[in-house]
Short mmCIF file of C-alpha atoms in Angstrom, two decimals:
data_model
loop_
_atom_site.label_atom_id
_atom_site.label_comp_id
_atom_site.label_asym_id
_atom_site.label_seq_id
_atom_site.Cartn_x
_atom_site.Cartn_y
_atom_site.Cartn_z
CA UNK A 832 -95.37 136.96 -132.27
CA UNK A 833 -97.08 140.07 -133.70
CA UNK A 834 -99.96 141.35 -131.54
CA UNK A 835 -102.29 141.29 -134.55
CA UNK A 836 -101.70 137.57 -134.81
CA UNK A 837 -102.77 136.97 -131.19
CA UNK A 838 -106.07 138.70 -131.90
CA UNK A 839 -106.91 136.21 -134.64
CA UNK A 840 -108.95 133.05 -134.04
CA UNK A 841 -106.69 129.96 -133.78
CA UNK A 842 -107.90 128.58 -137.11
CA UNK A 843 -106.86 131.82 -138.89
CA UNK A 844 -103.44 132.23 -137.29
CA UNK A 845 -101.44 130.09 -139.80
CA UNK A 846 -102.61 132.22 -142.75
CA UNK A 847 -101.91 135.47 -140.90
CA UNK A 848 -98.47 134.20 -139.87
CA UNK A 849 -97.63 133.29 -143.47
CA UNK A 850 -98.71 136.76 -144.60
CA UNK A 851 -96.59 138.41 -141.89
CA UNK A 852 -93.54 136.32 -142.77
CA UNK A 853 -94.01 137.14 -146.45
CA UNK A 854 -94.01 140.89 -145.74
CA UNK A 855 -90.84 140.52 -143.66
CA UNK A 856 -89.20 138.47 -146.42
CA UNK A 857 -90.01 141.10 -149.03
CA UNK A 858 -88.38 143.77 -146.89
CA UNK A 859 -85.25 141.62 -146.81
CA UNK A 860 -85.02 141.41 -150.61
CA UNK A 861 -86.82 138.10 -151.01
CA UNK A 862 -89.72 137.34 -153.33
CA UNK A 863 -92.04 134.34 -153.63
CA UNK A 864 -90.71 131.81 -156.13
CA UNK A 865 -93.96 132.18 -158.08
CA UNK A 866 -93.13 135.87 -158.58
CA UNK A 867 -89.74 135.27 -160.19
CA UNK A 868 -89.58 136.90 -163.61
CA UNK A 869 -87.30 137.27 -166.61
CA UNK A 870 -84.40 139.64 -165.99
CA UNK A 871 -84.37 139.36 -162.20
CA UNK A 872 -81.03 138.66 -160.49
CA UNK A 873 -80.60 135.79 -158.02
CA UNK A 874 -77.50 135.19 -155.84
CA UNK A 875 -75.72 131.88 -156.23
CA UNK A 876 -76.57 130.94 -152.64
CA UNK A 877 -80.03 130.05 -153.97
CA UNK A 878 -78.49 127.60 -156.44
CA UNK A 879 -76.69 124.43 -155.36
CA UNK A 880 -72.87 124.71 -155.32
CA UNK A 881 -72.92 128.16 -156.97
CA UNK A 882 -72.55 130.42 -153.91
CA UNK A 883 -69.89 132.71 -155.43
CA UNK A 884 -71.95 133.73 -158.47
CA UNK A 885 -74.94 135.83 -159.44
CA UNK A 886 -77.51 134.65 -161.98
CA UNK A 887 -79.97 136.42 -164.27
CA UNK A 888 -83.35 134.74 -164.76
CA UNK A 889 -83.82 133.92 -168.44
CA UNK A 890 -87.17 132.14 -168.21
CA UNK A 891 -89.56 130.63 -165.68
CA UNK A 892 -92.21 127.95 -165.93
CA UNK A 893 -94.80 126.98 -163.34
CA UNK A 894 -95.21 123.20 -163.01
CA UNK A 895 -97.98 121.36 -161.12
CA UNK A 896 -97.11 117.64 -161.25
CA UNK A 897 -99.66 114.92 -160.65
CA UNK A 898 -97.79 113.89 -157.53
CA UNK A 899 -95.82 116.11 -155.21
CA UNK A 900 -95.84 119.84 -154.68
CA UNK A 901 -95.84 122.53 -157.34
CA UNK A 902 -92.53 124.07 -158.35
CA UNK A 903 -91.04 126.77 -160.54
CA UNK A 904 -88.64 125.61 -163.26
CA UNK A 905 -86.18 128.44 -163.95
CA UNK A 906 -83.41 128.85 -166.48
CA UNK A 907 -80.59 130.93 -164.97
CA UNK A 908 -77.54 132.50 -166.61
CA UNK A 909 -74.39 133.44 -164.70
CA UNK A 910 -73.65 137.13 -165.24
CA UNK A 911 -69.90 136.49 -164.99
CA UNK A 912 -69.24 133.70 -167.48
CA UNK A 913 -72.56 133.06 -169.24
CA UNK A 914 -73.04 129.56 -167.82
CA UNK A 915 -76.65 128.37 -168.18
CA UNK A 916 -78.03 126.55 -165.12
CA UNK A 917 -81.52 125.03 -164.82
CA UNK A 918 -82.94 125.12 -161.31
CA UNK A 919 -86.16 124.19 -159.54
CA UNK A 920 -87.66 126.35 -156.80
CA UNK A 921 -90.50 125.10 -154.62
CA UNK A 922 -93.55 127.29 -155.18
CA UNK A 923 -93.94 127.70 -151.42
CA UNK A 924 -90.43 129.10 -150.84
CA UNK A 925 -89.12 132.64 -151.13
CA UNK A 926 -86.04 133.46 -153.17
CA UNK A 927 -83.41 136.09 -152.42
CA UNK A 928 -82.86 138.68 -155.14
CA UNK A 929 -79.95 141.02 -155.82
CA UNK A 930 -80.46 144.76 -155.40
CA UNK A 931 -78.96 147.07 -158.01
CA UNK A 932 -78.05 150.73 -157.92
CA UNK A 933 -80.13 153.02 -160.17
CA UNK A 934 -79.10 152.63 -163.82
CA UNK A 935 -76.83 155.31 -165.29
CA UNK A 936 -76.44 156.53 -168.87
CA UNK A 937 -73.36 155.58 -170.88
CA UNK A 938 -72.39 156.03 -174.53
CA UNK A 939 -70.87 153.17 -176.49
CA UNK A 940 -67.56 154.47 -177.85
CA UNK A 941 -66.35 151.41 -179.74
CA UNK A 942 -65.88 147.65 -179.54
CA UNK A 943 -62.35 146.30 -179.55
CA UNK A 944 -62.21 142.53 -179.86
CA UNK A 945 -64.19 141.13 -176.95
CA UNK A 946 -64.34 144.40 -175.01
CA UNK A 947 -67.01 147.10 -175.23
CA UNK A 948 -65.81 150.60 -174.30
CA UNK A 949 -68.43 152.79 -172.62
CA UNK A 950 -68.26 156.39 -171.40
CA UNK A 951 -70.37 157.83 -168.58
CA UNK A 952 -72.67 160.59 -169.82
CA UNK A 953 -71.85 163.02 -166.98
CA UNK A 954 -68.44 162.14 -165.53
CA UNK A 955 -66.92 161.05 -168.89
CA UNK A 956 -65.36 158.12 -167.04
CA UNK A 957 -64.68 155.16 -169.31
CA UNK A 958 -65.17 151.48 -168.53
CA UNK A 959 -64.43 148.29 -170.43
CA UNK A 960 -67.06 145.55 -170.30
CA UNK A 961 -66.74 142.04 -171.80
CA UNK A 962 -68.99 141.76 -174.83
CA UNK A 963 -70.47 138.50 -173.56
CA UNK A 964 -71.82 140.36 -170.52
CA UNK A 965 -74.51 141.80 -172.82
CA UNK A 966 -75.78 138.31 -173.64
CA UNK A 967 -78.21 138.17 -176.55
CA UNK A 968 -78.20 141.97 -176.79
CA UNK A 969 -74.55 141.97 -177.93
CA UNK A 970 -75.50 141.61 -181.62
CA UNK A 971 -77.32 144.97 -181.50
CA UNK A 972 -74.44 146.98 -180.03
CA UNK A 973 -73.46 149.91 -182.23
CA UNK A 974 -70.98 152.78 -181.88
CA UNK A 975 -72.60 155.88 -180.42
CA UNK A 976 -75.49 153.92 -178.93
CA UNK A 977 -76.87 154.93 -175.54
CA UNK A 978 -76.63 152.15 -172.93
CA UNK A 979 -78.16 152.09 -169.46
CA UNK A 980 -75.86 150.37 -166.94
CA UNK A 981 -76.88 149.16 -163.47
CA UNK A 982 -74.34 147.95 -160.91
CA UNK A 983 -74.56 145.87 -157.74
CA UNK A 984 -75.23 147.86 -154.58
CA UNK A 985 -72.60 147.60 -151.88
CA UNK A 986 -69.63 149.27 -150.21
CA UNK A 987 -66.90 147.57 -152.22
CA UNK A 988 -65.16 150.06 -154.57
CA UNK A 989 -64.87 149.60 -158.31
CA UNK A 990 -61.89 147.70 -159.74
CA UNK A 991 -58.55 149.56 -159.87
CA UNK A 992 -58.43 152.57 -162.19
CA UNK A 993 -56.01 152.58 -165.08
CA UNK A 994 -55.30 155.33 -167.54
CA UNK A 995 -57.09 155.29 -170.87
CA UNK A 996 -55.81 156.66 -174.16
CA UNK A 997 -57.37 159.99 -173.18
CA UNK A 998 -55.10 161.40 -170.42
CA UNK A 999 -57.86 163.36 -168.70
CA UNK A 1000 -60.34 160.48 -168.52
CA UNK A 1001 -59.69 157.51 -166.24
CA UNK A 1002 -60.73 154.12 -167.55
CA UNK A 1003 -62.16 151.40 -165.35
CA UNK A 1004 -61.31 147.90 -166.50
CA UNK A 1005 -64.09 145.44 -165.61
CA UNK A 1006 -62.74 141.85 -165.49
CA UNK A 1007 -64.52 139.23 -167.56
CA UNK A 1008 -64.86 136.82 -164.63
CA UNK A 1009 -64.29 138.55 -161.30
CA UNK A 1010 -64.03 136.23 -158.33
CA UNK A 1011 -63.90 136.75 -154.56
CA UNK A 1012 -60.39 136.61 -153.12
CA UNK A 1013 -61.28 133.65 -150.92
CA UNK A 1014 -63.32 130.60 -151.73
CA UNK A 1015 -66.89 130.97 -150.51
CA UNK A 1016 -69.05 128.02 -149.61
CA UNK A 1017 -72.50 127.97 -147.99
CA UNK A 1018 -71.20 126.48 -144.74
CA UNK A 1019 -69.09 129.58 -144.12
CA UNK A 1020 -72.29 131.57 -143.56
CA UNK A 1021 -73.39 134.78 -145.27
CA UNK A 1022 -72.12 133.32 -148.54
CA UNK A 1023 -74.55 135.22 -150.72
CA UNK A 1024 -73.65 138.52 -149.04
CA UNK A 1025 -69.93 137.97 -149.66
CA UNK A 1026 -70.56 136.92 -153.25
CA UNK A 1027 -72.72 139.97 -153.87
CA UNK A 1028 -70.26 142.34 -152.17
CA UNK A 1029 -67.46 140.93 -154.32
CA UNK A 1030 -69.41 142.27 -157.31
CA UNK A 1031 -70.29 145.61 -155.72
CA UNK A 1032 -69.90 148.37 -158.29
CA UNK A 1033 -69.42 145.92 -161.16
CA UNK A 1034 -71.83 146.47 -164.10
CA UNK A 1035 -74.34 143.62 -164.12
CA UNK A 1036 -77.42 144.75 -166.03
CA UNK A 1037 -77.40 146.48 -169.42
CA UNK A 1038 -80.37 148.05 -171.19
CA UNK A 1039 -80.27 149.13 -174.84
CA UNK A 1040 -82.66 151.57 -176.51
CA UNK A 1041 -85.90 149.78 -177.45
CA UNK A 1042 -85.16 150.42 -181.13
CA UNK A 1043 -81.99 151.07 -183.12
CA UNK A 1044 -81.25 151.76 -186.81
CA UNK A 1045 -79.26 149.46 -189.11
CA UNK A 1046 -78.64 149.41 -192.86
CA UNK A 1047 -79.98 146.63 -195.05
CA UNK A 1048 -77.04 145.12 -196.94
CA UNK A 1049 -78.74 142.15 -198.56
CA UNK A 1050 -82.29 141.30 -199.62
CA UNK A 1051 -84.14 140.23 -202.73
CA UNK A 1052 -86.48 142.40 -204.75
CA UNK A 1053 -90.08 142.47 -203.62
CA UNK A 1054 -92.43 140.12 -205.44
CA UNK A 1055 -96.18 140.07 -205.81
CA UNK A 1056 -96.24 136.33 -206.36
CA UNK A 1057 -96.29 135.44 -202.68
CA UNK A 1058 -99.43 137.34 -201.76
CA UNK A 1059 -99.80 135.35 -198.55
CA UNK A 1060 -96.27 136.22 -197.43
CA UNK A 1061 -96.03 139.85 -196.35
CA UNK A 1062 -92.30 139.74 -195.66
CA UNK A 1063 -88.97 138.62 -197.09
CA UNK A 1064 -85.55 137.78 -195.60
CA UNK A 1065 -82.88 140.47 -195.23
CA UNK A 1066 -79.39 140.84 -193.77
CA UNK A 1067 -78.34 143.92 -191.80
CA UNK A 1068 -75.03 145.73 -191.51
CA UNK A 1069 -74.31 143.93 -188.22
CA UNK A 1070 -74.72 140.54 -189.90
CA UNK A 1071 -78.09 139.73 -188.34
CA UNK A 1072 -80.89 138.29 -190.47
CA UNK A 1073 -84.58 139.14 -190.07
CA UNK A 1074 -87.82 139.45 -192.02
CA UNK A 1075 -88.74 142.80 -193.60
CA UNK A 1076 -91.65 144.06 -195.74
CA UNK A 1077 -91.31 143.69 -199.52
CA UNK A 1078 -90.85 147.44 -200.07
CA UNK A 1079 -87.54 147.45 -198.14
CA UNK A 1080 -84.49 147.48 -200.44
CA UNK A 1081 -80.71 147.31 -200.09
CA UNK A 1082 -79.34 150.54 -198.64
CA UNK A 1083 -82.46 151.36 -196.61
CA UNK A 1084 -82.01 152.16 -192.93
CA UNK A 1085 -84.58 150.39 -190.78
CA UNK A 1086 -85.46 150.38 -187.09
CA UNK A 1087 -85.18 147.06 -185.27
CA UNK A 1088 -86.70 146.12 -181.93
CA UNK A 1089 -83.57 145.28 -179.92
CA UNK A 1090 -85.47 143.08 -177.47
CA UNK A 1091 -86.60 140.50 -180.01
CA UNK A 1092 -84.76 141.45 -183.23
CA UNK A 1093 -87.89 142.16 -185.28
CA UNK A 1094 -88.57 144.85 -187.89
CA UNK A 1095 -90.20 148.03 -186.57
CA UNK A 1096 -90.18 150.45 -189.51
CA UNK A 1097 -88.02 152.62 -191.73
CA UNK A 1098 -85.59 154.91 -189.92
CA UNK A 1099 -85.77 158.65 -190.39
CA UNK A 1100 -82.68 160.79 -191.11
CA UNK A 1101 -82.17 161.60 -187.43
CA UNK A 1102 -83.13 158.22 -186.00
CA UNK A 1103 -80.25 156.07 -184.90
#
């Protein structure tokens, strides 16, 4: 028991103990369930019967029922196959999170079928990533775009290297659904560590530029009749539909907020 705890009056010791345990938990990569947020990564060991996976938090809701304890209702998405899993965490518990290496800069070379080809900005190493790994961001992928890629920390090396079409540049092929070599279940112990290590070095988190430029390929002429409506529908070169101001016409290049797919403004000649 920490010495500082022994110095506390008996009635204060439970609160001090909880605070001490919380600090220790945070050092071990755990956060209070109430602090879970969108985009955080949670190992499958925190989710029933999902020990060999890693999940990204899509949304969280704090629920205080009339009876029973408060809980956090989370929507989780498997980073390997896109499976959506709802899960409840007790507000009083702490949840393990997955540590990532610092994000690195890549350039998007091209998309071939379901694979996105990226090249490291410094080493020129190329990797192939399943398009579905980008989730909702996939619709905004564009050739030449800068992409920040973060991988799982750990000692396990990257998947085997194979030669790309460029002889001097090795290409890393990232499998769509990598799995540990042996089945992992919670009763084996250290399940989350094995699951996380199985994904060590595998790209897990992708960040696009906050805004990107696309050409308007379809929209109607602006009208003054709808004075209360300041926008009109439009279709972009990537097939996505959104609302734009009435002065936007076919052929214009506009900037779109990649996080929510909304109009930002007209793109300049050098903005991409």
